[in-house]
Amino acid sequence: FNQRYYAEKLNEEWERSRRTKQAVSVMKISIDDFYEIEQTLGLNVRDGILKTVSDFIRKTVRANDIACRTQMNEIAVILPQTPKKGAALLGERLRRIVESSSVVDSGVKISVSVGVSEYPSLADSVPALDETSTKALNHIMEKGGNRICLYKAPGDFTPEFEVTPE
């Protein structure tokens, strides 16, 4: 799925979250050193790594989660009915799975960076949910990658509603 599909589904899930008073999280995933791999090893290796990571994502997320390739080196996953803690745990599990593997053909060790945000506790709108997950991803990539970052809302942020723990 692509950026347009992601935007449509994010709007739908945000509306559902508001109606049901359940959280929706977004996880943004980026392959570390993606462009360096492309430059040094070529497009075929890059595409193989992208396919491998996409397969890991597909096998790790639930059937109702929505994964979309939103940029050349970014996959966004919409996690309905998932609070930030669950999204962060899923992101870390995925990061570890990718880290423990390698692309056999090229022998390249791959890793990913993951940025996570959630509505309602960390973002108050669809654009904010998307932007805050991107900010978290960019922050962790600037720190060297191969980690997960959960966005931290400003101190004066007030959520629209509180998610009740299960």
PDB file of C-alpha atoms in Angstrom:
ATOM      1  CA  PHE A   1       0.000   0.000   0.000  1.00  0.00           C
ATOM      2  CA  ASN A   2       1.108   3.575  -0.610  1.00  0.00           C
ATOM      3  CA  GLN A   3       1.002   7.052   0.964  1.00  0.00           C
ATOM      4  CA  ARG A   4      -2.525   7.807  -0.274  1.00  0.00           C
ATOM      5  CA  TYR A   5      -3.917   4.567   1.164  1.00  0.00           C
ATOM      6  CA  TYR A   6      -2.073   5.258   4.428  1.00  0.00           C
ATOM      7  CA  ALA A   7      -3.648   8.736   4.688  1.00  0.00           C
ATOM      8  CA  GLU A   8      -7.142   7.340   4.050  1.00  0.00           C
ATOM      9  CA  LYS A   9      -6.772   4.528   6.576  1.00  0.00           C
ATOM     10  CA  LEU A  10      -5.185   6.782   9.201  1.00  0.00           C
ATOM     11  CA  ASN A  11      -8.202   9.103   8.954  1.00  0.00           C
ATOM     12  CA  GLU A  12     -10.576   6.138   9.286  1.00  0.00           C
ATOM     13  CA  GLU A  13      -8.761   4.671  12.281  1.00  0.00           C
ATOM     14  CA  TRP A  14      -8.495   8.058  13.987  1.00  0.00           C
ATOM     15  CA  GLU A  15     -12.274   8.525  13.625  1.00  0.00           C
ATOM     16  CA  ARG A  16     -12.854   5.011  14.982  1.00  0.00           C
ATOM     17  CA  SER A  17     -10.554   5.760  17.906  1.00  0.00           C
ATOM     18  CA  ARG A  18     -12.522   8.906  18.751  1.00  0.00           C
ATOM     19  CA  ARG A  19     -15.816   6.987  18.609  1.00  0.00           C
ATOM     20  CA  THR A  20     -14.685   3.971  20.626  1.00  0.00           C
ATOM     21  CA  LYS A  21     -12.371   5.877  23.007  1.00  0.00           C
ATOM     22  CA  GLN A  22      -9.566   3.418  22.244  1.00  0.00           C
ATOM     23  CA  ALA A  23      -6.045   4.365  21.263  1.00  0.00           C
ATOM     24  CA  VAL A  24      -4.594   4.171  17.773  1.00  0.00           C
ATOM     25  CA  SER A  25      -0.828   4.175  17.324  1.00  0.00           C
ATOM     26  CA  VAL A  26       1.434   4.766  14.355  1.00  0.00           C
ATOM     27  CA  MET A  27       4.819   3.132  13.961  1.00  0.00           C
ATOM     28  CA  LYS A  28       7.225   4.514  11.330  1.00  0.00           C
ATOM     29  CA  ILE A  29      10.038   2.167  10.315  1.00  0.00           C
ATOM     30  CA  SER A  30      13.170   3.062   8.384  1.00  0.00           C
ATOM     31  CA  ILE A  31      16.043   0.808   7.307  1.00  0.00           C
ATOM     32  CA  ASP A  32      19.310   2.110   8.731  1.00  0.00           C
ATOM     33  CA  ASP A  33      21.992   3.088   6.186  1.00  0.00           C
ATOM     34  CA  PHE A  34      19.488   2.486   3.370  1.00  0.00           C
ATOM     35  CA  TYR A  35      20.976   4.935   0.894  1.00  0.00           C
ATOM     36  CA  GLU A  36      24.556   3.873   1.664  1.00  0.00           C
ATOM     37  CA  ILE A  37      23.564   0.269   0.954  1.00  0.00           C
ATOM     38  CA  GLU A  38      22.013   1.389  -2.320  1.00  0.00           C
ATOM     39  CA  GLN A  39      25.137   3.343  -3.326  1.00  0.00           C
ATOM     40  CA  THR A  40      27.669   0.662  -2.419  1.00  0.00           C
ATOM     41  CA  LEU A  41      25.793  -2.570  -3.164  1.00  0.00           C
ATOM     42  CA  GLY A  42      23.260  -1.518  -5.785  1.00  0.00           C
ATOM     43  CA  LEU A  43      19.545  -1.488  -6.358  1.00  0.00           C
ATOM     44  CA  ASN A  44      19.077  -5.268  -6.319  1.00  0.00           C
ATOM     45  CA  VAL A  45      20.550  -5.609  -2.817  1.00  0.00           C
ATOM     46  CA  ARG A  46      18.564  -2.581  -1.634  1.00  0.00           C
ATOM     47  CA  ASP A  47      15.345  -4.043  -3.016  1.00  0.00           C
ATOM     48  CA  GLY A  48      16.118  -7.418  -1.432  1.00  0.00           C
ATOM     49  CA  ILE A  49      16.614  -5.779   1.957  1.00  0.00           C
ATOM     50  CA  LEU A  50      13.397  -3.801   1.579  1.00  0.00           C
ATOM     51  CA  LYS A  51      11.512  -7.002   0.746  1.00  0.00           C
ATOM     52  CA  THR A  52      13.066  -8.808   3.717  1.00  0.00           C
ATOM     53  CA  VAL A  53      12.107  -6.039   6.147  1.00  0.00           C
ATOM     54  CA  SER A  54       8.610  -5.850   4.647  1.00  0.00           C
ATOM     55  CA  ASP A  55       8.217  -9.605   5.150  1.00  0.00           C
ATOM     56  CA  PHE A  56       9.312  -9.275   8.801  1.00  0.00           C
ATOM     57  CA  ILE A  57       6.767  -6.509   9.314  1.00  0.00           C
ATOM     58  CA  ARG A  58       3.991  -8.542   7.710  1.00  0.00           C
ATOM     59  CA  LYS A  59       4.808 -11.545   9.935  1.00  0.00           C
ATOM     60  CA  THR A  60       5.098  -9.439  13.109  1.00  0.00           C
ATOM     61  CA  VAL A  61       1.986  -7.258  12.979  1.00  0.00           C
ATOM     62  CA  ARG A  62      -1.605  -8.373  13.509  1.00  0.00           C
ATOM     63  CA  ALA A  63      -4.021  -9.033  10.655  1.00  0.00           C
ATOM     64  CA  ASN A  64      -5.940  -5.796  11.338  1.00  0.00           C
ATOM     65  CA  ASP A  65      -2.797  -3.616  11.439  1.00  0.00           C
ATOM     66  CA  ILE A  66      -2.169  -1.615   8.268  1.00  0.00           C
ATOM     67  CA  ALA A  67       1.350  -1.415   6.809  1.00  0.00           C
ATOM     68  CA  CYS A  68       2.051   1.031   3.970  1.00  0.00           C
ATOM     69  CA  ARG A  69       5.200   2.127   2.195  1.00  0.00           C
ATOM     70  CA  THR A  70       4.986   5.882   2.592  1.00  0.00           C
ATOM     71  CA  GLN A  71       8.441   6.878   1.317  1.00  0.00           C
ATOM     72  CA  MET A  72      11.386   5.195  -0.384  1.00  0.00           C
ATOM     73  CA  ASN A  73      12.815   4.211   3.007  1.00  0.00           C
ATOM     74  CA  GLU A  74       9.789   4.417   5.260  1.00  0.00           C
ATOM     75  CA  ILE A  75       7.050   1.997   6.136  1.00  0.00           C
ATOM     76  CA  ALA A  76       4.221   3.246   8.323  1.00  0.00           C
ATOM     77  CA  VAL A  77       2.115   0.829  10.333  1.00  0.00           C
ATOM     78  CA  ILE A  78      -1.256   1.904  11.708  1.00  0.00           C
ATOM     79  CA  LEU A  79      -2.044  -0.025  14.887  1.00  0.00           C
ATOM     80  CA  PRO A  80      -5.778   0.193  15.713  1.00  0.00           C
ATOM     81  CA  GLN A  81      -6.806  -0.289  19.339  1.00  0.00           C
ATOM     82  CA  THR A  82      -3.160  -0.197  20.400  1.00  0.00           C
ATOM     83  CA  PRO A  83      -1.904   2.102  23.152  1.00  0.00           C
ATOM     84  CA  LYS A  84       1.614   3.515  23.029  1.00  0.00           C
ATOM     85  CA  LYS A  85       3.100   0.833  25.285  1.00  0.00           C
ATOM     86  CA  GLY A  86       1.847  -1.976  23.034  1.00  0.00           C
ATOM     87  CA  ALA A  87       3.096  -0.144  19.950  1.00  0.00           C
ATOM     88  CA  ALA A  88       6.520   0.400  21.516  1.00  0.00           C
ATOM     89  CA  LEU A  89       6.773  -3.277  22.475  1.00  0.00           C
ATOM     90  CA  LEU A  90       5.814  -4.326  18.949  1.00  0.00           C
ATOM     91  CA  GLY A  91       8.371  -1.913  17.495  1.00  0.00           C
ATOM     92  CA  GLU A  92      11.109  -3.292  19.721  1.00  0.00           C
ATOM     93  CA  ARG A  93      10.182  -6.880  18.855  1.00  0.00           C
ATOM     94  CA  LEU A  94      10.373  -6.034  15.155  1.00  0.00           C
ATOM     95  CA  ARG A  95      13.686  -4.208  15.608  1.00  0.00           C
ATOM     96  CA  ARG A  96      15.193  -7.250  17.328  1.00  0.00           C
ATOM     97  CA  ILE A  97      13.923  -9.646  14.662  1.00  0.00           C
ATOM     98  CA  VAL A  98      15.492  -7.540  11.912  1.00  0.00           C
ATOM     99  CA  GLU A  99      18.721  -7.049  13.875  1.00  0.00           C
ATOM    100  CA  SER A 100      19.139 -10.795  14.393  1.00  0.00           C
ATOM    101  CA  SER A 101      18.885 -11.517  10.671  1.00  0.00           C
ATOM    102  CA  SER A 102      21.046 -10.752   7.686  1.00  0.00           C
ATOM    103  CA  VAL A 103      20.465 -10.733   3.967  1.00  0.00           C
ATOM    104  CA  VAL A 104      22.201 -13.942   2.927  1.00  0.00           C
ATOM    105  CA  ASP A 105      22.949 -12.996  -0.688  1.00  0.00           C
ATOM    106  CA  SER A 106      25.017  -9.962   0.231  1.00  0.00           C
ATOM    107  CA  GLY A 107      25.995 -10.754   3.813  1.00  0.00           C
ATOM    108  CA  VAL A 108      24.762  -7.300   4.833  1.00  0.00           C
ATOM    109  CA  LYS A 109      23.697  -6.865   8.435  1.00  0.00           C
ATOM    110  CA  ILE A 110      20.502  -4.866   8.525  1.00  0.00           C
ATOM    111  CA  SER A 111      18.836  -2.869  11.261  1.00  0.00           C
ATOM    112  CA  VAL A 112      15.862  -0.555  11.515  1.00  0.00           C
ATOM    113  CA  SER A 113      14.878   2.543  13.413  1.00  0.00           C
ATOM    114  CA  VAL A 114      11.320   2.858  14.686  1.00  0.00           C
ATOM    115  CA  GLY A 115       9.355   5.964  15.675  1.00  0.00           C
ATOM    116  CA  VAL A 116       6.083   5.591  17.577  1.00  0.00           C
ATOM    117  CA  SER A 117       3.246   7.936  18.459  1.00  0.00           C
ATOM    118  CA  GLU A 118      -0.309   7.487  19.699  1.00  0.00           C
ATOM    119  CA  TYR A 119      -3.660   9.200  19.727  1.00  0.00           C
ATOM    120  CA  PRO A 120      -4.992  10.414  22.158  1.00  0.00           C
ATOM    121  CA  SER A 121      -2.151  10.636  24.681  1.00  0.00           C
ATOM    122  CA  LEU A 122       0.629  11.937  22.375  1.00  0.00           C
ATOM    123  CA  ALA A 123      -1.190  13.585  19.459  1.00  0.00           C
ATOM    124  CA  ASP A 124      -4.513  15.378  19.031  1.00  0.00           C
ATOM    125  CA  SER A 125      -5.217  15.077  15.293  1.00  0.00           C
ATOM    126  CA  VAL A 126      -4.457  12.960  12.239  1.00  0.00           C
ATOM    127  CA  PRO A 127      -1.687  15.294  11.012  1.00  0.00           C
ATOM    128  CA  ALA A 128      -0.201  15.447  14.511  1.00  0.00           C
ATOM    129  CA  LEU A 129      -0.236  11.653  14.839  1.00  0.00           C
ATOM    130  CA  ASP A 130       1.604  11.308  11.543  1.00  0.00           C
ATOM    131  CA  GLU A 131       4.048  14.148  12.291  1.00  0.00           C
ATOM    132  CA  THR A 132       4.895  13.001  15.811  1.00  0.00           C
ATOM    133  CA  SER A 133       5.697   9.464  14.677  1.00  0.00           C
ATOM    134  CA  THR A 134       7.958  10.982  12.001  1.00  0.00           C
ATOM    135  CA  LYS A 135       9.627  13.230  14.597  1.00  0.00           C
ATOM    136  CA  ALA A 136      10.289  10.206  16.804  1.00  0.00           C
ATOM    137  CA  LEU A 137      11.753   8.293  13.848  1.00  0.00           C
ATOM    138  CA  ASN A 138      13.967  11.194  12.772  1.00  0.00           C
ATOM    139  CA  HIS A 139      15.164  11.722  16.340  1.00  0.00           C
ATOM    140  CA  ILE A 140      16.304   8.135  16.758  1.00  0.00           C
ATOM    141  CA  MET A 141      17.924   8.045  13.318  1.00  0.00           C
ATOM    142  CA  GLU A 142      19.942  11.152  14.236  1.00  0.00           C
ATOM    143  CA  LYS A 143      21.153   9.277  17.333  1.00  0.00           C
ATOM    144  CA  GLY A 144      22.573   6.451  15.204  1.00  0.00           C
ATOM    145  CA  GLY A 145      19.529   4.289  14.584  1.00  0.00           C
ATOM    146  CA  ASN A 146      18.855   0.640  15.419  1.00  0.00           C
ATOM    147  CA  ARG A 147      16.572   1.752  18.237  1.00  0.00           C
ATOM    148  CA  ILE A 148      12.993   2.693  18.916  1.00  0.00           C
ATOM    149  CA  CYS A 149      11.746   6.116  19.987  1.00  0.00           C
ATOM    150  CA  LEU A 150       8.373   6.813  21.566  1.00  0.00           C
ATOM    151  CA  TYR A 151       7.350  10.427  20.969  1.00  0.00           C
ATOM    152  CA  LYS A 152       7.078  12.533  24.114  1.00  0.00           C
ATOM    153  CA  ALA A 153       4.220  15.027  24.164  1.00  0.00           C
ATOM    154  CA  PRO A 154       4.911  18.575  25.388  1.00  0.00           C
ATOM    155  CA  GLY A 155       4.261  19.138  29.091  1.00  0.00           C
ATOM    156  CA  ASP A 156       1.184  21.283  28.445  1.00  0.00           C
ATOM    157  CA  PHE A 157      -0.468  18.710  26.137  1.00  0.00           C
ATOM    158  CA  THR A 158      -3.940  17.568  27.217  1.00  0.00           C
ATOM    159  CA  PRO A 159      -5.367  14.398  25.639  1.00  0.00           C
ATOM    160  CA  GLU A 160      -8.904  14.478  24.237  1.00  0.00           C
ATOM    161  CA  PHE A 161      -9.764  11.421  26.357  1.00  0.00           C
ATOM    162  CA  GLU A 162      -8.023   8.934  28.625  1.00  0.00           C
ATOM    163  CA  VAL A 163      -7.566   5.367  27.452  1.00  0.00           C
ATOM    164  CA  THR A 164      -8.640   2.897  30.103  1.00  0.00           C
ATOM    165  CA  PRO A 165      -6.125   0.106  30.753  1.00  0.00           C
ATOM    166  CA  GLU A 166      -7.309  -3.383  29.955  1.00  0.00           C
TER     167      GLU A 166
END
